[in-house]
Amino acid sequence: MPRKNNPKQTIENIVSVSSKLFIEKGYDKTSMQDIVNALGMSKGAIFYHFDSKEAIFNAVMEKQFERVAETVSGWLMDMQGLTAKEKLSRLLKLNLTDETVNESSTMIVSVAGSPQVILGSIQNSLEKLAPIIAAVIREGIEDGSITTEFPDECADVFLLMLNFWCDTDVFPGDSDVVVKRFRFLQHMMKQLGVDIVEDEIIEAVASFYQKGSM
């Protein structure tokens, strides 16, 4: 008897293959036909599970942010003994160099001209990552290293500014602009009682953008 298709496996395969295409070519330059060709499936079979390229991209980003959340949770497991403030500062440093995080940024940049898709990416970011950051902030309130009264709001705003506003591919600007944005982020978080953006981070960001402009 012929083996029945596994819908879950089919969806995972569509998401995995599409993810690679979005990273390599960008959202706008990846067509449904590209996805069809890479999968070796009919359009009808793909549309049975996803009604548009946008729906596929949203599923890709949801999976991607799940991976980022798992990565962040793993980092935190290795930070036993640190204060919450120290954990968040270290997370920020790791965030700037991690390959999984960078893949997410690459795909977000590729949809900079598609507001609805960007909105989906923002929602995925907040849904998957903000609760983890908020939990560490609450831990900081307990250990005294953080003093904010707004752990959930601080987590949301921090992620929005770090992952979107401070990304010059999403909100254009030169090295001076991005450094000012990070200094503002540093100032704002400090005023909120979550003083986690160290000068070392801003210096690393400045160095990265200056090298990129050479």
mmCIF file with all atom_site columns, C-alpha atoms in Angstrom:
data_model
loop_
_atom_site.group_PDB
_atom_site.id
_atom_site.type_symbol
_atom_site.label_atom_id
_atom_site.label_alt_id
_atom_site.label_comp_id
_atom_site.label_asym_id
_atom_site.label_entity_id
_atom_site.label_seq_id
_atom_site.pdbx_PDB_ins_code
_atom_site.Cartn_x
_atom_site.Cartn_y
_atom_site.Cartn_z
_atom_site.occupancy
_atom_site.B_iso_or_equiv
_atom_site.pdbx_formal_charge
_atom_site.auth_seq_id
_atom_site.auth_comp_id
_atom_site.auth_asym_id
_atom_site.auth_atom_id
_atom_site.pdbx_PDB_model_num
ATOM 1   C CA . MET A 1 1   ? 0.000  0.000  0.000  1.00 0.00 ? 1   MET A CA 1
ATOM 2   C CA . PRO A 1 2   ? 1.301  3.515  -0.718 1.00 0.00 ? 2   PRO A CA 1
ATOM 3   C CA . ARG A 1 3   ? 2.509  5.377  2.352  1.00 0.00 ? 3   ARG A CA 1
ATOM 4   C CA . LYS A 1 4   ? 0.306  8.284  3.408  1.00 0.00 ? 4   LYS A CA 1
ATOM 5   C CA . ASN A 1 5   ? 1.840  11.743 3.464  1.00 0.00 ? 5   ASN A CA 1
ATOM 6   C CA . ASN A 1 6   ? 2.667  13.169 6.881  1.00 0.00 ? 6   ASN A CA 1
ATOM 7   C CA . PRO A 1 7   ? 1.172  16.714 6.929  1.00 0.00 ? 7   PRO A CA 1
ATOM 8   C CA . LYS A 1 8   ? 3.414  17.834 9.819  1.00 0.00 ? 8   LYS A CA 1
ATOM 9   C CA . GLN A 1 9   ? 6.536  16.599 8.031  1.00 0.00 ? 9   GLN A CA 1
ATOM 10  C CA . THR A 1 10  ? 5.407  18.255 4.795  1.00 0.00 ? 10  THR A CA 1
ATOM 11  C CA . ILE A 1 11  ? 4.932  21.594 6.566  1.00 0.00 ? 11  ILE A CA 1
ATOM 12  C CA . GLU A 1 12  ? 8.333  21.293 8.242  1.00 0.00 ? 12  GLU A CA 1
ATOM 13  C CA . ASN A 1 13  ? 9.916  20.536 4.870  1.00 0.00 ? 13  ASN A CA 1
ATOM 14  C CA . ILE A 1 14  ? 8.260  23.556 3.234  1.00 0.00 ? 14  ILE A CA 1
ATOM 15  C CA . VAL A 1 15  ? 9.393  25.815 6.083  1.00 0.00 ? 15  VAL A CA 1
ATOM 16  C CA . SER A 1 16  ? 12.961 24.429 6.093  1.00 0.00 ? 16  SER A CA 1
ATOM 17  C CA . VAL A 1 17  ? 13.505 24.734 2.339  1.00 0.00 ? 17  VAL A CA 1
ATOM 18  C CA . SER A 1 18  ? 11.842 28.156 2.155  1.00 0.00 ? 18  SER A CA 1
ATOM 19  C CA . SER A 1 19  ? 13.983 29.381 5.037  1.00 0.00 ? 19  SER A CA 1
ATOM 20  C CA . LYS A 1 20  ? 17.151 28.610 3.095  1.00 0.00 ? 20  LYS A CA 1
ATOM 21  C CA . LEU A 1 21  ? 15.812 30.430 0.035  1.00 0.00 ? 21  LEU A CA 1
ATOM 22  C CA . PHE A 1 22  ? 14.799 33.504 2.043  1.00 0.00 ? 22  PHE A CA 1
ATOM 23  C CA . ILE A 1 23  ? 18.272 33.670 3.618  1.00 0.00 ? 23  ILE A CA 1
ATOM 24  C CA . GLU A 1 24  ? 20.068 33.215 0.289  1.00 0.00 ? 24  GLU A CA 1
ATOM 25  C CA . LYS A 1 25  ? 17.875 35.353 -2.002 1.00 0.00 ? 25  LYS A CA 1
ATOM 26  C CA . GLY A 1 26  ? 15.754 37.545 0.288  1.00 0.00 ? 26  GLY A CA 1
ATOM 27  C CA . TYR A 1 27  ? 11.984 37.609 0.568  1.00 0.00 ? 27  TYR A CA 1
ATOM 28  C CA . ASP A 1 28  ? 11.218 39.764 -2.491 1.00 0.00 ? 28  ASP A CA 1
ATOM 29  C CA . LYS A 1 29  ? 13.553 37.850 -4.800 1.00 0.00 ? 29  LYS A CA 1
ATOM 30  C CA . THR A 1 30  ? 12.229 34.449 -3.748 1.00 0.00 ? 30  THR A CA 1
ATOM 31  C CA . SER A 1 31  ? 9.213  33.517 -5.852 1.00 0.00 ? 31  SER A CA 1
ATOM 32  C CA . MET A 1 32  ? 6.648  30.815 -5.212 1.00 0.00 ? 32  MET A CA 1
ATOM 33  C CA . GLN A 1 33  ? 8.076  29.074 -8.264 1.00 0.00 ? 33  GLN A CA 1
ATOM 34  C CA . ASP A 1 34  ? 11.514 29.055 -6.606 1.00 0.00 ? 34  ASP A CA 1
ATOM 35  C CA . ILE A 1 35  ? 9.959  27.350 -3.593 1.00 0.00 ? 35  ILE A CA 1
ATOM 36  C CA . VAL A 1 36  ? 8.098  24.883 -5.829 1.00 0.00 ? 36  VAL A CA 1
ATOM 37  C CA . ASN A 1 37  ? 11.273 24.025 -7.728 1.00 0.00 ? 37  ASN A CA 1
ATOM 38  C CA . ALA A 1 38  ? 13.373 23.592 -4.590 1.00 0.00 ? 38  ALA A CA 1
ATOM 39  C CA . LEU A 1 39  ? 10.780 21.339 -2.965 1.00 0.00 ? 39  LEU A CA 1
ATOM 40  C CA . GLY A 1 40  ? 9.896  19.325 -6.049 1.00 0.00 ? 40  GLY A CA 1
ATOM 41  C CA . MET A 1 41  ? 6.222  19.699 -5.131 1.00 0.00 ? 41  MET A CA 1
ATOM 42  C CA . SER A 1 42  ? 3.251  21.086 -7.030 1.00 0.00 ? 42  SER A CA 1
ATOM 43  C CA . LYS A 1 43  ? 1.934  24.554 -6.209 1.00 0.00 ? 43  LYS A CA 1
ATOM 44  C CA . GLY A 1 44  ? -1.352 22.934 -5.271 1.00 0.00 ? 44  GLY A CA 1
ATOM 45  C CA . ALA A 1 45  ? 0.358  20.765 -2.659 1.00 0.00 ? 45  ALA A CA 1
ATOM 46  C CA . ILE A 1 46  ? 2.070  23.810 -1.136 1.00 0.00 ? 46  ILE A CA 1
ATOM 47  C CA . PHE A 1 47  ? -1.071 25.964 -1.223 1.00 0.00 ? 47  PHE A CA 1
ATOM 48  C CA . TYR A 1 48  ? -2.915 23.192 0.599  1.00 0.00 ? 48  TYR A CA 1
ATOM 49  C CA . HIS A 1 49  ? -0.832 24.127 3.667  1.00 0.00 ? 49  HIS A CA 1
ATOM 50  C CA . PHE A 1 50  ? 0.000  27.811 2.992  1.00 0.00 ? 50  PHE A CA 1
ATOM 51  C CA . ASP A 1 51  ? -2.184 30.227 1.049  1.00 0.00 ? 51  ASP A CA 1
ATOM 52  C CA . SER A 1 52  ? 0.617  32.667 0.138  1.00 0.00 ? 52  SER A CA 1
ATOM 53  C CA . LYS A 1 53  ? 4.350  33.341 0.203  1.00 0.00 ? 53  LYS A CA 1
ATOM 54  C CA . GLU A 1 54  ? 3.704  35.730 3.097  1.00 0.00 ? 54  GLU A CA 1
ATOM 55  C CA . ALA A 1 55  ? 2.120  32.894 5.102  1.00 0.00 ? 55  ALA A CA 1
ATOM 56  C CA . ILE A 1 56  ? 5.177  30.727 4.444  1.00 0.00 ? 56  ILE A CA 1
ATOM 57  C CA . PHE A 1 57  ? 7.498  33.542 5.529  1.00 0.00 ? 57  PHE A CA 1
ATOM 58  C CA . ASN A 1 58  ? 5.533  34.056 8.742  1.00 0.00 ? 58  ASN A CA 1
ATOM 59  C CA . ALA A 1 59  ? 5.871  30.342 9.498  1.00 0.00 ? 59  ALA A CA 1
ATOM 60  C CA . VAL A 1 60  ? 9.594  30.533 8.738  1.00 0.00 ? 60  VAL A CA 1
ATOM 61  C CA . MET A 1 61  ? 10.031 33.482 11.115 1.00 0.00 ? 61  MET A CA 1
ATOM 62  C CA . GLU A 1 62  ? 8.005  31.764 13.833 1.00 0.00 ? 62  GLU A CA 1
ATOM 63  C CA . LYS A 1 63  ? 10.298 28.738 13.578 1.00 0.00 ? 63  LYS A CA 1
ATOM 64  C CA . GLN A 1 64  ? 13.370 30.971 13.450 1.00 0.00 ? 64  GLN A CA 1
ATOM 65  C CA . PHE A 1 65  ? 12.417 32.862 16.603 1.00 0.00 ? 65  PHE A CA 1
ATOM 66  C CA . GLU A 1 66  ? 11.701 29.538 18.326 1.00 0.00 ? 66  GLU A CA 1
ATOM 67  C CA . ARG A 1 67  ? 15.299 28.584 17.525 1.00 0.00 ? 67  ARG A CA 1
ATOM 68  C CA . VAL A 1 68  ? 16.563 31.925 18.832 1.00 0.00 ? 68  VAL A CA 1
ATOM 69  C CA . ALA A 1 69  ? 14.512 31.465 22.019 1.00 0.00 ? 69  ALA A CA 1
ATOM 70  C CA . GLU A 1 70  ? 16.007 27.986 22.510 1.00 0.00 ? 70  GLU A CA 1
ATOM 71  C CA . THR A 1 71  ? 19.489 29.433 21.958 1.00 0.00 ? 71  THR A CA 1
ATOM 72  C CA . VAL A 1 72  ? 18.899 32.230 24.484 1.00 0.00 ? 72  VAL A CA 1
ATOM 73  C CA . SER A 1 73  ? 17.498 29.760 27.039 1.00 0.00 ? 73  SER A CA 1
ATOM 74  C CA . GLY A 1 74  ? 20.597 27.614 26.565 1.00 0.00 ? 74  GLY A CA 1
ATOM 75  C CA . TRP A 1 75  ? 22.872 30.604 27.165 1.00 0.00 ? 75  TRP A CA 1
ATOM 76  C CA . LEU A 1 76  ? 21.008 31.409 30.370 1.00 0.00 ? 76  LEU A CA 1
ATOM 77  C CA . MET A 1 77  ? 21.443 27.847 31.606 1.00 0.00 ? 77  MET A CA 1
ATOM 78  C CA . ASP A 1 78  ? 25.204 28.394 31.365 1.00 0.00 ? 78  ASP A CA 1
ATOM 79  C CA . MET A 1 79  ? 25.072 31.623 33.396 1.00 0.00 ? 79  MET A CA 1
ATOM 80  C CA . GLN A 1 80  ? 24.362 30.192 36.825 1.00 0.00 ? 80  GLN A CA 1
ATOM 81  C CA . GLY A 1 81  ? 25.757 32.372 39.601 1.00 0.00 ? 81  GLY A CA 1
ATOM 82  C CA . LEU A 1 82  ? 25.514 35.666 37.706 1.00 0.00 ? 82  LEU A CA 1
ATOM 83  C CA . THR A 1 83  ? 23.148 38.475 38.651 1.00 0.00 ? 83  THR A CA 1
ATOM 84  C CA . ALA A 1 84  ? 20.260 39.115 36.285 1.00 0.00 ? 84  ALA A CA 1
ATOM 85  C CA . LYS A 1 85  ? 21.890 42.354 35.130 1.00 0.00 ? 85  LYS A CA 1
ATOM 86  C CA . GLU A 1 86  ? 25.092 40.450 34.282 1.00 0.00 ? 86  GLU A CA 1
ATOM 87  C CA . LYS A 1 87  ? 23.071 37.811 32.432 1.00 0.00 ? 87  LYS A CA 1
ATOM 88  C CA . LEU A 1 88  ? 21.295 40.387 30.291 1.00 0.00 ? 88  LEU A CA 1
ATOM 89  C CA . SER A 1 89  ? 24.519 42.227 29.475 1.00 0.00 ? 89  SER A CA 1
ATOM 90  C CA . ARG A 1 90  ? 26.107 38.946 28.430 1.00 0.00 ? 90  ARG A CA 1
ATOM 91  C CA . LEU A 1 91  ? 23.044 38.006 26.366 1.00 0.00 ? 91  LEU A CA 1
ATOM 92  C CA . LEU A 1 92  ? 23.349 41.291 24.514 1.00 0.00 ? 92  LEU A CA 1
ATOM 93  C CA . LYS A 1 93  ? 26.986 40.588 23.642 1.00 0.00 ? 93  LYS A CA 1
ATOM 94  C CA . LEU A 1 94  ? 26.184 37.064 22.446 1.00 0.00 ? 94  LEU A CA 1
ATOM 95  C CA . ASN A 1 95  ? 23.222 38.372 20.458 1.00 0.00 ? 95  ASN A CA 1
ATOM 96  C CA . LEU A 1 96  ? 25.507 40.540 18.307 1.00 0.00 ? 96  LEU A CA 1
ATOM 97  C CA . THR A 1 97  ? 27.611 37.611 17.082 1.00 0.00 ? 97  THR A CA 1
ATOM 98  C CA . ASP A 1 98  ? 25.352 34.533 17.107 1.00 0.00 ? 98  ASP A CA 1
ATOM 99  C CA . GLU A 1 99  ? 24.700 32.872 13.739 1.00 0.00 ? 99  GLU A CA 1
ATOM 100 C CA . THR A 1 100 ? 21.068 31.945 14.492 1.00 0.00 ? 100 THR A CA 1
ATOM 101 C CA . VAL A 1 101 ? 20.264 35.518 15.513 1.00 0.00 ? 101 VAL A CA 1
ATOM 102 C CA . ASN A 1 102 ? 22.036 36.865 12.433 1.00 0.00 ? 102 ASN A CA 1
ATOM 103 C CA . GLU A 1 103 ? 19.965 34.597 10.178 1.00 0.00 ? 103 GLU A CA 1
ATOM 104 C CA . SER A 1 104 ? 16.819 36.112 11.661 1.00 0.00 ? 104 SER A CA 1
ATOM 105 C CA . SER A 1 105 ? 18.168 39.610 11.032 1.00 0.00 ? 105 SER A CA 1
ATOM 106 C CA . THR A 1 106 ? 19.015 38.720 7.432  1.00 0.00 ? 106 THR A CA 1
ATOM 107 C CA . MET A 1 107 ? 15.469 37.576 6.748  1.00 0.00 ? 107 MET A CA 1
ATOM 108 C CA . ILE A 1 108 ? 13.922 40.578 8.507  1.00 0.00 ? 108 ILE A CA 1
ATOM 109 C CA . VAL A 1 109 ? 16.044 42.911 6.380  1.00 0.00 ? 109 VAL A CA 1
ATOM 110 C CA . SER A 1 110 ? 14.808 41.159 3.231  1.00 0.00 ? 110 SER A CA 1
ATOM 111 C CA . VAL A 1 111 ? 11.210 42.212 3.992  1.00 0.00 ? 111 VAL A CA 1
ATOM 112 C CA . ALA A 1 112 ? 12.004 45.838 4.881  1.00 0.00 ? 112 ALA A CA 1
ATOM 113 C CA . GLY A 1 113 ? 9.703  46.975 2.074  1.00 0.00 ? 113 GLY A CA 1
ATOM 114 C CA . SER A 1 114 ? 6.781  44.812 3.190  1.00 0.00 ? 114 SER A CA 1
ATOM 115 C CA . PRO A 1 115 ? 5.124  46.386 6.269  1.00 0.00 ? 115 PRO A CA 1
ATOM 116 C CA . GLN A 1 116 ? 2.678  43.534 6.888  1.00 0.00 ? 116 GLN A CA 1
ATOM 117 C CA . VAL A 1 117 ? 5.451  40.948 6.873  1.00 0.00 ? 117 VAL A CA 1
ATOM 118 C CA . ILE A 1 118 ? 7.624  43.123 9.119  1.00 0.00 ? 118 ILE A CA 1
ATOM 119 C CA . LEU A 1 119 ? 4.693  43.324 11.540 1.00 0.00 ? 119 LEU A CA 1
ATOM 120 C CA . GLY A 1 120 ? 4.528  39.534 11.644 1.00 0.00 ? 120 GLY A CA 1
ATOM 121 C CA . SER A 1 121 ? 8.256  39.391 12.408 1.00 0.00 ? 121 SER A CA 1
ATOM 122 C CA . ILE A 1 122 ? 7.845  41.920 15.222 1.00 0.00 ? 122 ILE A CA 1
ATOM 123 C CA . GLN A 1 123 ? 4.977  39.900 16.701 1.00 0.00 ? 123 GLN A CA 1
ATOM 124 C CA . ASN A 1 124 ? 7.019  36.700 16.539 1.00 0.00 ? 124 ASN A CA 1
ATOM 125 C CA . SER A 1 125 ? 9.977  38.409 18.182 1.00 0.00 ? 125 SER A CA 1
ATOM 126 C CA . LEU A 1 126 ? 7.888  39.669 21.082 1.00 0.00 ? 126 LEU A CA 1
ATOM 127 C CA . GLU A 1 127 ? 5.915  36.457 21.483 1.00 0.00 ? 127 GLU A CA 1
ATOM 128 C CA . LYS A 1 128 ? 8.952  34.159 21.590 1.00 0.00 ? 128 LYS A CA 1
ATOM 129 C CA . LEU A 1 129 ? 11.677 36.313 23.184 1.00 0.00 ? 129 LEU A CA 1
ATOM 130 C CA . ALA A 1 130 ? 10.048 38.974 25.364 1.00 0.00 ? 130 ALA A CA 1
ATOM 131 C CA . PRO A 1 131 ? 8.813  36.500 28.033 1.00 0.00 ? 131 PRO A CA 1
ATOM 132 C CA . ILE A 1 132 ? 12.367 35.158 28.452 1.00 0.00 ? 132 ILE A CA 1
ATOM 133 C CA . ILE A 1 133 ? 13.840 38.648 28.851 1.00 0.00 ? 133 ILE A CA 1
ATOM 134 C CA . ALA A 1 134 ? 11.010 39.718 31.177 1.00 0.00 ? 134 ALA A CA 1
ATOM 135 C CA . ALA A 1 135 ? 11.638 36.670 33.384 1.00 0.00 ? 135 ALA A CA 1
ATOM 136 C CA . VAL A 1 136 ? 15.309 37.627 33.775 1.00 0.00 ? 136 VAL A CA 1
ATOM 137 C CA . ILE A 1 137 ? 14.320 41.215 34.564 1.00 0.00 ? 137 ILE A CA 1
ATOM 138 C CA . ARG A 1 138 ? 12.009 39.917 37.317 1.00 0.00 ? 138 ARG A CA 1
ATOM 139 C CA . GLU A 1 139 ? 14.910 37.848 38.601 1.00 0.00 ? 139 GLU A CA 1
ATOM 140 C CA . GLY A 1 140 ? 16.932 41.070 38.699 1.00 0.00 ? 140 GLY A CA 1
ATOM 141 C CA . ILE A 1 141 ? 14.248 42.800 40.726 1.00 0.00 ? 141 ILE A CA 1
ATOM 142 C CA . GLU A 1 142 ? 14.552 39.927 43.224 1.00 0.00 ? 142 GLU A CA 1
ATOM 143 C CA . ASP A 1 143 ? 18.363 39.978 43.401 1.00 0.00 ? 143 ASP A CA 1
ATOM 144 C CA . GLY A 1 144 ? 18.522 43.791 43.468 1.00 0.00 ? 144 GLY A CA 1
ATOM 145 C CA . SER A 1 145 ? 20.528 44.263 40.273 1.00 0.00 ? 145 SER A CA 1
ATOM 146 C CA . ILE A 1 146 ? 17.504 45.726 38.423 1.00 0.00 ? 146 ILE A CA 1
ATOM 147 C CA . THR A 1 147 ? 15.019 48.248 39.807 1.00 0.00 ? 147 THR A CA 1
ATOM 148 C CA . THR A 1 148 ? 12.302 48.691 37.181 1.00 0.00 ? 148 THR A CA 1
ATOM 149 C CA . GLU A 1 149 ? 8.584  48.559 37.906 1.00 0.00 ? 149 GLU A CA 1
ATOM 150 C CA . PHE A 1 150 ? 7.846  47.517 34.307 1.00 0.00 ? 150 PHE A CA 1
ATOM 151 C CA . PRO A 1 151 ? 9.554  44.173 33.500 1.00 0.00 ? 151 PRO A CA 1
ATOM 152 C CA . ASP A 1 152 ? 7.232  43.162 30.639 1.00 0.00 ? 152 ASP A CA 1
ATOM 153 C CA . GLU A 1 153 ? 7.208  46.600 29.034 1.00 0.00 ? 153 GLU A CA 1
ATOM 154 C CA . CYS A 1 154 ? 10.994 46.942 29.331 1.00 0.00 ? 154 CYS A CA 1
ATOM 155 C CA . ALA A 1 155 ? 11.463 43.563 27.640 1.00 0.00 ? 155 ALA A CA 1
ATOM 156 C CA . ASP A 1 156 ? 9.135  44.532 24.763 1.00 0.00 ? 156 ASP A CA 1
ATOM 157 C CA . VAL A 1 157 ? 10.670 47.965 24.175 1.00 0.00 ? 157 VAL A CA 1
ATOM 158 C CA . PHE A 1 158 ? 14.231 46.685 24.461 1.00 0.00 ? 158 PHE A CA 1
ATOM 159 C CA . LEU A 1 159 ? 13.661 43.982 21.824 1.00 0.00 ? 159 LEU A CA 1
ATOM 160 C CA . LEU A 1 160 ? 11.838 46.350 19.476 1.00 0.00 ? 160 LEU A CA 1
ATOM 161 C CA . MET A 1 161 ? 14.612 48.928 19.620 1.00 0.00 ? 161 MET A CA 1
ATOM 162 C CA . LEU A 1 162 ? 17.487 46.457 19.509 1.00 0.00 ? 162 LEU A CA 1
ATOM 163 C CA . ASN A 1 163 ? 16.212 44.180 16.738 1.00 0.00 ? 163 ASN A CA 1
ATOM 164 C CA . PHE A 1 164 ? 14.472 46.744 14.538 1.00 0.00 ? 164 PHE A CA 1
ATOM 165 C CA . TRP A 1 165 ? 15.169 50.413 15.303 1.00 0.00 ? 165 TRP A CA 1
ATOM 166 C CA . CYS A 1 166 ? 18.913 49.870 15.815 1.00 0.00 ? 166 CYS A CA 1
ATOM 167 C CA . ASP A 1 167 ? 19.173 47.853 12.594 1.00 0.00 ? 167 ASP A CA 1
ATOM 168 C CA . THR A 1 168 ? 20.167 50.306 9.861  1.00 0.00 ? 168 THR A CA 1
ATOM 169 C CA . ASP A 1 169 ? 18.963 47.909 7.160  1.00 0.00 ? 169 ASP A CA 1
ATOM 170 C CA . VAL A 1 170 ? 15.442 48.312 8.524  1.00 0.00 ? 170 VAL A CA 1
ATOM 171 C CA . PHE A 1 171 ? 15.754 51.972 9.593  1.00 0.00 ? 171 PHE A CA 1
ATOM 172 C CA . PRO A 1 172 ? 18.587 53.399 7.447  1.00 0.00 ? 172 PRO A CA 1
ATOM 173 C CA . GLY A 1 173 ? 21.475 55.389 8.886  1.00 0.00 ? 173 GLY A CA 1
ATOM 174 C CA . ASP A 1 174 ? 25.271 55.599 8.864  1.00 0.00 ? 174 ASP A CA 1
ATOM 175 C CA . SER A 1 175 ? 27.650 54.497 11.635 1.00 0.00 ? 175 SER A CA 1
ATOM 176 C CA . ASP A 1 176 ? 27.150 57.752 13.563 1.00 0.00 ? 176 ASP A CA 1
ATOM 177 C CA . VAL A 1 177 ? 23.390 57.270 13.511 1.00 0.00 ? 177 VAL A CA 1
ATOM 178 C CA . VAL A 1 178 ? 23.499 53.681 14.758 1.00 0.00 ? 178 VAL A CA 1
ATOM 179 C CA . VAL A 1 179 ? 25.936 54.562 17.544 1.00 0.00 ? 179 VAL A CA 1
ATOM 180 C CA . LYS A 1 180 ? 23.625 57.374 18.671 1.00 0.00 ? 180 LYS A CA 1
ATOM 181 C CA . ARG A 1 181 ? 20.723 54.944 18.648 1.00 0.00 ? 181 ARG A CA 1
ATOM 182 C CA . PHE A 1 182 ? 22.631 52.525 20.841 1.00 0.00 ? 182 PHE A CA 1
ATOM 183 C CA . ARG A 1 183 ? 23.622 55.354 23.188 1.00 0.00 ? 183 ARG A CA 1
ATOM 184 C CA . PHE A 1 184 ? 19.965 56.358 23.414 1.00 0.00 ? 184 PHE A CA 1
ATOM 185 C CA . LEU A 1 185 ? 19.034 52.721 24.091 1.00 0.00 ? 185 LEU A CA 1
ATOM 186 C CA . GLN A 1 186 ? 21.694 52.656 26.815 1.00 0.00 ? 186 GLN A CA 1
ATOM 187 C CA . HIS A 1 187 ? 20.379 55.877 28.361 1.00 0.00 ? 187 HIS A CA 1
ATOM 188 C CA . MET A 1 188 ? 16.745 54.809 28.183 1.00 0.00 ? 188 MET A CA 1
ATOM 189 C CA . MET A 1 189 ? 17.311 51.380 29.734 1.00 0.00 ? 189 MET A CA 1
ATOM 190 C CA . LYS A 1 190 ? 19.427 52.942 32.488 1.00 0.00 ? 190 LYS A CA 1
ATOM 191 C CA . GLN A 1 191 ? 16.653 55.413 33.281 1.00 0.00 ? 191 GLN A CA 1
ATOM 192 C CA . LEU A 1 192 ? 14.200 52.506 33.466 1.00 0.00 ? 192 LEU A CA 1
ATOM 193 C CA . GLY A 1 193 ? 16.430 50.715 35.962 1.00 0.00 ? 193 GLY A CA 1
ATOM 194 C CA . VAL A 1 194 ? 17.668 48.066 33.510 1.00 0.00 ? 194 VAL A CA 1
ATOM 195 C CA . ASP A 1 195 ? 21.254 49.253 33.003 1.00 0.00 ? 195 ASP A CA 1
ATOM 196 C CA . ILE A 1 196 ? 22.496 46.485 30.689 1.00 0.00 ? 196 ILE A CA 1
ATOM 197 C CA . VAL A 1 197 ? 23.889 48.246 27.586 1.00 0.00 ? 197 VAL A CA 1
ATOM 198 C CA . GLU A 1 198 ? 27.578 48.617 28.420 1.00 0.00 ? 198 GLU A CA 1
ATOM 199 C CA . ASP A 1 199 ? 30.003 51.015 26.722 1.00 0.00 ? 199 ASP A CA 1
ATOM 200 C CA . GLU A 1 200 ? 31.880 47.955 25.468 1.00 0.00 ? 200 GLU A CA 1
ATOM 201 C CA . ILE A 1 201 ? 28.827 46.969 23.410 1.00 0.00 ? 201 ILE A CA 1
ATOM 202 C CA . ILE A 1 202 ? 28.564 50.409 21.813 1.00 0.00 ? 202 ILE A CA 1
ATOM 203 C CA . GLU A 1 203 ? 32.286 50.413 21.016 1.00 0.00 ? 203 GLU A CA 1
ATOM 204 C CA . ALA A 1 204 ? 31.910 47.006 19.335 1.00 0.00 ? 204 ALA A CA 1
ATOM 205 C CA . VAL A 1 205 ? 28.943 48.261 17.305 1.00 0.00 ? 205 VAL A CA 1
ATOM 206 C CA . ALA A 1 206 ? 30.872 51.389 16.252 1.00 0.00 ? 206 ALA A CA 1
ATOM 207 C CA . SER A 1 207 ? 33.863 49.281 15.204 1.00 0.00 ? 207 SER A CA 1
ATOM 208 C CA . PHE A 1 208 ? 31.652 46.911 13.182 1.00 0.00 ? 208 PHE A CA 1
ATOM 209 C CA . TYR A 1 209 ? 29.929 49.703 11.243 1.00 0.00 ? 209 TYR A CA 1
ATOM 210 C CA . GLN A 1 210 ? 33.158 51.625 10.672 1.00 0.00 ? 210 GLN A CA 1
ATOM 211 C CA . LYS A 1 211 ? 34.781 48.545 9.164  1.00 0.00 ? 211 LYS A CA 1
ATOM 212 C CA . GLY A 1 212 ? 31.728 48.013 6.985  1.00 0.00 ? 212 GLY A CA 1
ATOM 213 C CA . SER A 1 213 ? 31.964 51.539 5.586  1.00 0.00 ? 213 SER A CA 1
ATOM 214 C CA . MET A 1 214 ? 35.652 51.246 4.645  1.00 0.00 ? 214 MET A CA 1
#
